[in-house]
Coordinates of C-alpha atoms in Angstrom, one line a residue:
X872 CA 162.1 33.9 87.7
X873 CA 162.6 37.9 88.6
X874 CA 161.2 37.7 91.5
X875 CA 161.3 35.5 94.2
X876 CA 161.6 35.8 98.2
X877 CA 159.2 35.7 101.0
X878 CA 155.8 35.6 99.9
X879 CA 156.5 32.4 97.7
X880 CA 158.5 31.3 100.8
X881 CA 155.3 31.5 102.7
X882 CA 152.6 30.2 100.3
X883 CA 155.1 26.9 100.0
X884 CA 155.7 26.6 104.0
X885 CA 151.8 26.2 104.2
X886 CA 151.7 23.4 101.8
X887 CA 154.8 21.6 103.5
X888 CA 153.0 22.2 106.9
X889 CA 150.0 20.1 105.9
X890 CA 152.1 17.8 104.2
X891 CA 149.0 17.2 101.5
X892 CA 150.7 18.1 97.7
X893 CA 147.7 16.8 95.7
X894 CA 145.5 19.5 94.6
X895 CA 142.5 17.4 95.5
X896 CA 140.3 15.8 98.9
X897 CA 142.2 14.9 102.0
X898 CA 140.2 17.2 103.5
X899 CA 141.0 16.9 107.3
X900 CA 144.8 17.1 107.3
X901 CA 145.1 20.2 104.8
X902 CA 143.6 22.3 107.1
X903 CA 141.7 24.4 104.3
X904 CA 144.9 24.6 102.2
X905 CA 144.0 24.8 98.5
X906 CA 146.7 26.4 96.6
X907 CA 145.6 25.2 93.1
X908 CA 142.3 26.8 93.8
X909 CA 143.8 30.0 94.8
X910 CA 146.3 30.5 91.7
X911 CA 142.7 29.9 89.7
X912 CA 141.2 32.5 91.3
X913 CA 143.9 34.7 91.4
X914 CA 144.7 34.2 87.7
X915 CA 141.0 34.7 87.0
X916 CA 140.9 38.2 88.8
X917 CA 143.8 39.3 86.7
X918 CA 142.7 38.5 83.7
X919 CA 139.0 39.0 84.1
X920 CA 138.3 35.6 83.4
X921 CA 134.8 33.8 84.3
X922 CA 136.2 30.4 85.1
X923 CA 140.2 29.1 85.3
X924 CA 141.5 26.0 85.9
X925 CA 145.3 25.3 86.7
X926 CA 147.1 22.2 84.8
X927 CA 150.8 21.0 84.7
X928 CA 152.0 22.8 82.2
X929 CA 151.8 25.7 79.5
X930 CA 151.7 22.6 77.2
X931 CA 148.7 21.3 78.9
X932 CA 146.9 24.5 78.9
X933 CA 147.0 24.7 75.6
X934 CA 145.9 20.9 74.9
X935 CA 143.2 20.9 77.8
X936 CA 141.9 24.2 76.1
X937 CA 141.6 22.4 73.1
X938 CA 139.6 19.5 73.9
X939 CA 137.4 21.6 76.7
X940 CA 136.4 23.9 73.2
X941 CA 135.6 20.1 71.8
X942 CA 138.7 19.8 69.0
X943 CA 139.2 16.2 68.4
X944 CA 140.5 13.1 66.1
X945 CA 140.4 14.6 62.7
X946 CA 139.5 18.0 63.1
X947 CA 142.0 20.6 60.6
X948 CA 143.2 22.9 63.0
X949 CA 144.5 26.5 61.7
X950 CA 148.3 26.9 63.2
X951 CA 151.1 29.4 63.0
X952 CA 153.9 28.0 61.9
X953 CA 155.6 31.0 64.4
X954 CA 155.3 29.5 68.1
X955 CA 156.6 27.8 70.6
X956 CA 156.5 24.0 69.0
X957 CA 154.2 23.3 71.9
X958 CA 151.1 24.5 70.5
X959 CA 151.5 22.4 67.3
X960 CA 151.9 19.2 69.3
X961 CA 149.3 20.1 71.6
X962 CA 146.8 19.3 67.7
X963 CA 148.4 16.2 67.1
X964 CA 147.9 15.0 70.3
X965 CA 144.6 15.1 70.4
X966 CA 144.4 13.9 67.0
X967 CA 143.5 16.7 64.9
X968 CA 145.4 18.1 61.8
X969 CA 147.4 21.4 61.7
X970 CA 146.9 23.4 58.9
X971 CA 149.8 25.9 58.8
X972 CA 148.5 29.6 57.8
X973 CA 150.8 33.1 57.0
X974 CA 151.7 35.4 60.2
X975 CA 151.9 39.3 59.8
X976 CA 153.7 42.0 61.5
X977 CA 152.3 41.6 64.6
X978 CA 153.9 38.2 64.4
X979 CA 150.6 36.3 64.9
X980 CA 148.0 34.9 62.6
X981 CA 146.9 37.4 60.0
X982 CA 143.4 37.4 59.0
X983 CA 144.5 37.2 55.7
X984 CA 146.8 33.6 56.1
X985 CA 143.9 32.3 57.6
X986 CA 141.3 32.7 54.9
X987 CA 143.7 31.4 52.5
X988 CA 143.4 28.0 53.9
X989 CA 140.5 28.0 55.3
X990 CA 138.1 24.5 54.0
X991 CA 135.3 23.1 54.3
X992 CA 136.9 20.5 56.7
X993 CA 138.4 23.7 58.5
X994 CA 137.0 23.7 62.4
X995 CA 138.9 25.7 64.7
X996 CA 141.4 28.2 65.0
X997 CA 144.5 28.1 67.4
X998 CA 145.8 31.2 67.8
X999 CA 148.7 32.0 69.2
X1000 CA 149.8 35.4 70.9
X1001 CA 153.6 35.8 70.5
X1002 CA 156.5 37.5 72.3
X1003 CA 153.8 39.3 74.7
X1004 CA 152.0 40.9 72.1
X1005 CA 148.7 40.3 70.6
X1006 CA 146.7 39.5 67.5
X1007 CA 144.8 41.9 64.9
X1008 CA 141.5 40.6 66.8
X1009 CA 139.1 42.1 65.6
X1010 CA 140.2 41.3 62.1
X1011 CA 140.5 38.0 63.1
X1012 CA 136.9 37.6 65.0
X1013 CA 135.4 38.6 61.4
X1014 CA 136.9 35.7 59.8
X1015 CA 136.1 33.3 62.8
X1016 CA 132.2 34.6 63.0
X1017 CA 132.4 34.6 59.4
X1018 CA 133.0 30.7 59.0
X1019 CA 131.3 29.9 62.3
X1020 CA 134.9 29.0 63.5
X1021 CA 136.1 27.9 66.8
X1022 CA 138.9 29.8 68.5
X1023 CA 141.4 28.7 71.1
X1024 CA 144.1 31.1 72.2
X1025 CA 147.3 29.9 73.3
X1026 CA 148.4 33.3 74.9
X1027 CA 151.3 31.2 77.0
X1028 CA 154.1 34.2 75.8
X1029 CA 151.1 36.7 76.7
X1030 CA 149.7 36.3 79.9
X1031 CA 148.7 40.1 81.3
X1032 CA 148.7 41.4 77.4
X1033 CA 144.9 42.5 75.8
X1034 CA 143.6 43.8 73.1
X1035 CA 141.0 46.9 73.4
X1036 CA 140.2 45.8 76.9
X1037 CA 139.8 41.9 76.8
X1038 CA 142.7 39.8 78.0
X1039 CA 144.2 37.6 75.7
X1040 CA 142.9 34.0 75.7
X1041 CA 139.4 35.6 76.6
X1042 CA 138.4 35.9 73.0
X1043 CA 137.5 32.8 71.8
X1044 CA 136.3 29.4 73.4
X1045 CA 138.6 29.0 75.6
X1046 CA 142.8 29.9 76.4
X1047 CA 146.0 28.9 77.6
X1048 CA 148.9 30.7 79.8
X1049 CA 152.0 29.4 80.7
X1050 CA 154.0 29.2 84.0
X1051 CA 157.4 27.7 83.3
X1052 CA 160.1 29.0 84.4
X1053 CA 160.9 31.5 81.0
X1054 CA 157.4 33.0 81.1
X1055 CA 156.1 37.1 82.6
X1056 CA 155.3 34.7 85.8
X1057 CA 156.4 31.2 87.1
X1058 CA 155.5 28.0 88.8
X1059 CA 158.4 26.5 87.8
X1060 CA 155.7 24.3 85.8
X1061 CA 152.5 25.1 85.5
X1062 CA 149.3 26.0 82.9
X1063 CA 146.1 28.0 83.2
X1064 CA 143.4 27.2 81.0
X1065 CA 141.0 29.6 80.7
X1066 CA 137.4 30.5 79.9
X1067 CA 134.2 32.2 79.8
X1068 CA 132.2 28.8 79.0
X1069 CA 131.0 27.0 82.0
X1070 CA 130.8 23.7 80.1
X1071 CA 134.1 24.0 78.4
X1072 CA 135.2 25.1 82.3
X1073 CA 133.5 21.8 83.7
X1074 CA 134.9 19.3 80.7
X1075 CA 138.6 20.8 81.7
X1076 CA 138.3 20.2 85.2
X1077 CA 137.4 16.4 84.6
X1078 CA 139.9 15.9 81.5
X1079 CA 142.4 17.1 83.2
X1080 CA 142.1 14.6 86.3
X1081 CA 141.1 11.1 84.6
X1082 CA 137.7 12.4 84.2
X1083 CA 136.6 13.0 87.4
X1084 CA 134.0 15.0 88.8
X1085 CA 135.1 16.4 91.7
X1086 CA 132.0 16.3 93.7
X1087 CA 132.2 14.4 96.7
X1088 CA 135.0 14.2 99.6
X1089 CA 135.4 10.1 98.7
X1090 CA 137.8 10.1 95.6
X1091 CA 137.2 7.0 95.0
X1092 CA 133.7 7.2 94.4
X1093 CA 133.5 10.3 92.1
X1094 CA 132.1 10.0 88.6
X1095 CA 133.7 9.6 85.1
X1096 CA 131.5 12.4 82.7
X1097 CA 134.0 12.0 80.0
X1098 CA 137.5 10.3 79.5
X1099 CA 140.3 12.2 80.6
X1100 CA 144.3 11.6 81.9
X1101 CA 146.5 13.1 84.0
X1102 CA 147.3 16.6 83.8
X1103 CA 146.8 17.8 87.5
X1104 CA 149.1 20.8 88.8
X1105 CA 150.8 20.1 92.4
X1106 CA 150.0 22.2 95.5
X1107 CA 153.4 22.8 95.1
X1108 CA 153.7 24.2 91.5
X1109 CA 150.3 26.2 92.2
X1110 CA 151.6 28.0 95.7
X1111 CA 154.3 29.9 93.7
X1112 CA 152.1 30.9 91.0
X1113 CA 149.8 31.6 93.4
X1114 CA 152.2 34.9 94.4
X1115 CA 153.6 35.1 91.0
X1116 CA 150.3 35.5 89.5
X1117 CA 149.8 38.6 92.0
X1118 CA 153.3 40.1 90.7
X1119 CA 152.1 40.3 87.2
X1120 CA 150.5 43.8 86.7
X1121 CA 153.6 44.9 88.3
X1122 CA 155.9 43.2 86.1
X1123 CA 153.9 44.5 82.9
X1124 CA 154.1 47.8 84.4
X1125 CA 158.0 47.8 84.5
X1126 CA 158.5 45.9 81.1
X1127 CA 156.5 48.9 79.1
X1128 CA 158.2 51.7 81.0
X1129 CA 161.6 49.7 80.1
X1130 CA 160.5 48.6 76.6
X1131 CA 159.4 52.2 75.9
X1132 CA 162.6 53.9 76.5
X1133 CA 164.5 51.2 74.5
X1134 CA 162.1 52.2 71.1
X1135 CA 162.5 55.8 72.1
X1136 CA 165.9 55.2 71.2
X1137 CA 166.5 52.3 68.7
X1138 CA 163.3 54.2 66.2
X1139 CA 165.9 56.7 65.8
X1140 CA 168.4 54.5 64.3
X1141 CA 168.2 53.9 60.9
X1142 CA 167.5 50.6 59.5
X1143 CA 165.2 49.1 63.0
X1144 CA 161.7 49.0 62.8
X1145 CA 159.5 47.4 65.0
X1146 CA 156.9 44.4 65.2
X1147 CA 153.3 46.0 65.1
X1148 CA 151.1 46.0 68.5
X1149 CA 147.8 46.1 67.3
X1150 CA 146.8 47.7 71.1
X1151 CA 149.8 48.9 72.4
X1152 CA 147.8 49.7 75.8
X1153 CA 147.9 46.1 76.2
X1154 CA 151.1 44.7 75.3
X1155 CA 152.7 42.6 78.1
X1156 CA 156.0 43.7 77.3
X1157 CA 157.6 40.7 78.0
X1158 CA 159.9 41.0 74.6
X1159 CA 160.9 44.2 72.3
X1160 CA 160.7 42.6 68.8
X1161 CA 163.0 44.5 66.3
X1162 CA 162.7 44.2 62.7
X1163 CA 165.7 44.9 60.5
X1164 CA 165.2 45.5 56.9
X1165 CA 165.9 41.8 55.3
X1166 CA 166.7 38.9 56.4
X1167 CA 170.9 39.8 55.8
X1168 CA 171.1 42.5 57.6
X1169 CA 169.0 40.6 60.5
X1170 CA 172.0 37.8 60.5
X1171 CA 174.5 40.2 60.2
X1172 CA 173.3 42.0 63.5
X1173 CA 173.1 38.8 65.2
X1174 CA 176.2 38.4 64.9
X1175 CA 177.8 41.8 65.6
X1176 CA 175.3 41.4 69.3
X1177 CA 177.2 38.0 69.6
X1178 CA 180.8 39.2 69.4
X1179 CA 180.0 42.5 71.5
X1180 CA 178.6 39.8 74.1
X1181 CA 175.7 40.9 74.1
X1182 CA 173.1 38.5 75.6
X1183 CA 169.1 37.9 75.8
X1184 CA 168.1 37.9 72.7
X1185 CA 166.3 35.6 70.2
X1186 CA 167.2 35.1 66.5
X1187 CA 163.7 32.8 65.7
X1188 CA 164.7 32.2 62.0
X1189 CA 167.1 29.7 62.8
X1190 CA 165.6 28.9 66.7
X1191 CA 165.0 24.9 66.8
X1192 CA 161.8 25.1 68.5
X1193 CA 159.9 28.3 67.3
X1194 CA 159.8 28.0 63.6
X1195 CA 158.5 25.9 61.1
X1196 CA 162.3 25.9 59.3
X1197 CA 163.1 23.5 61.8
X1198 CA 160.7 21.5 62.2
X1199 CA 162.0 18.1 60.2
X1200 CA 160.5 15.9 62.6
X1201 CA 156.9 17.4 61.8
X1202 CA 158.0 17.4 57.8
X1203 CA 158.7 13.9 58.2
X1204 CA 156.2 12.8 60.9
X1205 CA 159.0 10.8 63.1
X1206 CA 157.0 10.0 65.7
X1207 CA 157.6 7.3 68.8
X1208 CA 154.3 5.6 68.0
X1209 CA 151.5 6.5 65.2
X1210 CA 149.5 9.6 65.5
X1211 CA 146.0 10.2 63.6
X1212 CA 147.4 12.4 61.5
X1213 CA 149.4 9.4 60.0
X1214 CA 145.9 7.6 59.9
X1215 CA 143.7 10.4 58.0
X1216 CA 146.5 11.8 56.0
X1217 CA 148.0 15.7 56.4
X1218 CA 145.9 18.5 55.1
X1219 CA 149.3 19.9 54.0
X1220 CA 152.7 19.1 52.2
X1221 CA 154.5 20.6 55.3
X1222 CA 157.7 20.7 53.2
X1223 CA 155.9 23.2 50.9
X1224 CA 154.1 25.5 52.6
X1225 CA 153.1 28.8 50.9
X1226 CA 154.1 31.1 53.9
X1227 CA 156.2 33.9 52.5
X1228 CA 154.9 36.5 55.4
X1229 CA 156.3 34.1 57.8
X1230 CA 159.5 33.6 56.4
X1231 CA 160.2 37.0 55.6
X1232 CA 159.0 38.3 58.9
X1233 CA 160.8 35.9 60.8
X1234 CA 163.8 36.2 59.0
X1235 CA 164.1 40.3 59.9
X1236 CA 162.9 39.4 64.1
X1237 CA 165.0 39.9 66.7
X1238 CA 163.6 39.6 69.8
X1239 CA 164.9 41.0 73.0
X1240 CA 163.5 39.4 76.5
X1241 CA 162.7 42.3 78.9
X1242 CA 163.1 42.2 82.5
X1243 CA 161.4 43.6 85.3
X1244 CA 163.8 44.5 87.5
X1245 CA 166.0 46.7 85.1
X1246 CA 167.5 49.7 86.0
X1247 CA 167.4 52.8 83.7
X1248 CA 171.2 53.0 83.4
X1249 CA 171.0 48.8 82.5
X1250 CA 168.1 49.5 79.6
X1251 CA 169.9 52.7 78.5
X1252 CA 173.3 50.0 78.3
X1253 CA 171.0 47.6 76.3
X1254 CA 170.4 50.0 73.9
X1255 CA 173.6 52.0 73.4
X1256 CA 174.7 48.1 72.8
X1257 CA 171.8 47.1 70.0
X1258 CA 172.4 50.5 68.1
X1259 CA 175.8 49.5 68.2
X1260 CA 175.6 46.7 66.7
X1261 CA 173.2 47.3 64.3
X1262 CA 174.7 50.3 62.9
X1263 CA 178.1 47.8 62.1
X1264 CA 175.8 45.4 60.6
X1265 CA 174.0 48.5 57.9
X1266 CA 177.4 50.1 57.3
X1267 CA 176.4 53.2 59.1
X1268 CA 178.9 55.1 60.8
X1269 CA 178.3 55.2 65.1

């Protein structure tokens, strides 16, 4: 968290005043305090969304946004195998199958990695945004009208971030953002699911909360439409996302400026190259994504940045959680109790996946996290420090 001070302060004190934390009823003592309904609202505004609905987590998000688009037990699901290991558990938890497809340079789903596994069992698309960038959409959106395919964005690294005007997580059925702690904004814990569907809208509100309605003041009495569980955000959670929310087109405003000067200077050292931004008007700026020339040379810099001291960065090839490399206990399905992808069977041999885009891409990423609250002199240090460190790692003289 970048910022935090008074107006989170505030929005917290109003909760503690009424003393009501659940998001729901208890109408008389709250004193019309409805944080949760403000972060929707507020998250909606920002991102130009129809309908929102706040959740416990990125993780949720993600899962509600499935279920709401109507993703279920047995349905092959089109995956990156780049992404926070989130969005991948997110299919098997609802029962449906991952089908891992090739990234690109923009380090998101490629048109082309989907067709190539696209079957006639294929039914949805999730899409995942990375390091506050964006997909090739409009490549993509001719392969999911194409197959009559349904899309759900996970856009948790990419809240803020659009391409050619529409936000991510606007583009298909429905979309996810995240609010933990690491993400452009914070809750501490919290999800947004959003859409432009009013029934996928509706079935999220009530699968998120046991299936409730939410008409009524008498909880007790509300009606079940469909199942659901438990994946309600506190008043808590929502009050500083609430304010966070509001910081955001700040915060993407200070990351560009910052991640602009930092390529000003790094494209002039030999051997970096970055990730593509298919709208570079709407890149969040939350990460600058450097690509080194192989895989060697990527390692090699990673560790000339590690005994300079140089901090916040990410080295995804070998990061437990964000690529498929790592991901034995997917390989090998260990699981705590059987899934229904142990029932129908995988739609892949996860151990051999044909995803050479993915592993070479990967293999050249370093990513930098970007703050906000930089100074000039602190980015122009950052990048006296990379170019340092790269030019030791290519033999080049400083």
């Amino acid at each position: 968290m970048e910022f935090f001070g008074a107006a989170e302060r505030k929005e917290i004190n109003d909760v503690l005043e009424t003393g009501i934390l659940f998001r729901y009823n208890h109408e008389a003592q709250r004193n019309n305090i409805y944080k949760a309904r403000e972060f929707e609202a507020e998250v909606a505004k920002v991102v130009g969304a129809n309908y929102a609905h706040a959740v416990s987590s990125g993780s949720t998000a993600v899962l509600c946004a499935l279920a709401a688009a109507g993703i279920g037990a047995g349905d092959e699901v089109i995956v990156p195998p780049f992404t926070y290991i989130a969005t991948v558990e997110s299919v098997l938890m609802i029962g449906a199958l991952p089908v891992f497809a090739d990234i690109d340079e923009t380090l998101c789903l490629s048109a082309e990695g989907i067709r190539k596994v696209i079957t006639p069992k294929t039914k949805a698309i999730c899409l995942v945004h990375m390091c506050g960038q964006m997909a090739d959409m409009d490549a993509i959106m001719d392969v999911v009208n194409e197959h009559n395919l349904v899309l759900v964005e996970d856009a948790g690294q990419a809240m803020g971030a659009s391409y050619k005007g529409t936000s991510t997580g606007l583009w298909g059925k429905t979309g996810a953002y995240s609010f933990d702690f690491f993400k452009i904004a914070t809750a501490g814990e919290g999800g947004i699911m959003v859409t432009n569907d009013e029934t996928a809208y509706k079935h999220a509100d009530s699968y998120s909360d046991h299936g409730h309605d939410h008409i009524g003041s008498n909880r007790g009495m509300e009606q079940h439409p469909i199942l659901g569980f438990n994946y309600r955000i506190s008043e808590l959670h929502a009050a500083i996302g609430l304010v966070q929310a509001r910081r955001v087109p700040d915060i993407i405003k200070s990351n560009n400026a910052h991640k602009t000067q930092l390529m000003t200077v790094l494209g002039q050292v030999p051997g970096v190259a970055f990730a593509q931004i298919p709208d570079a008007n709407g890149d969040s700026a939350t990460f600058l994504n450097i690509l080194m020339p192989d895989t060697e040379t990527a390692q090699r810099t990673v560790a000339e940045l590690n005994a300079a001291g140089v901090g916040g960065f990410n080295y995804w090839f070998t990061n437990m959680y964000h690529f498929i490399n790592q991901w034995d206990h997917i390989k090998e399905m260990r699981t705590a109790s059987a899934l229904a992808i142990e029932k129908f069977g995988a739609p892949q041999d996860y151990k051999n996946l044909d995803i050479p885009n993915a592993q070479a891409t990967i293999g050249r990423l370093i990513s930098f996290g970007i703050r906000a609250t930089w100074t000039t002199e602190e980015v122009a240090i950052l990048a006296t420090n990379i170019e340092a460190a790269v030019r030791k790692a290519t033999l080049v003289e400083a």
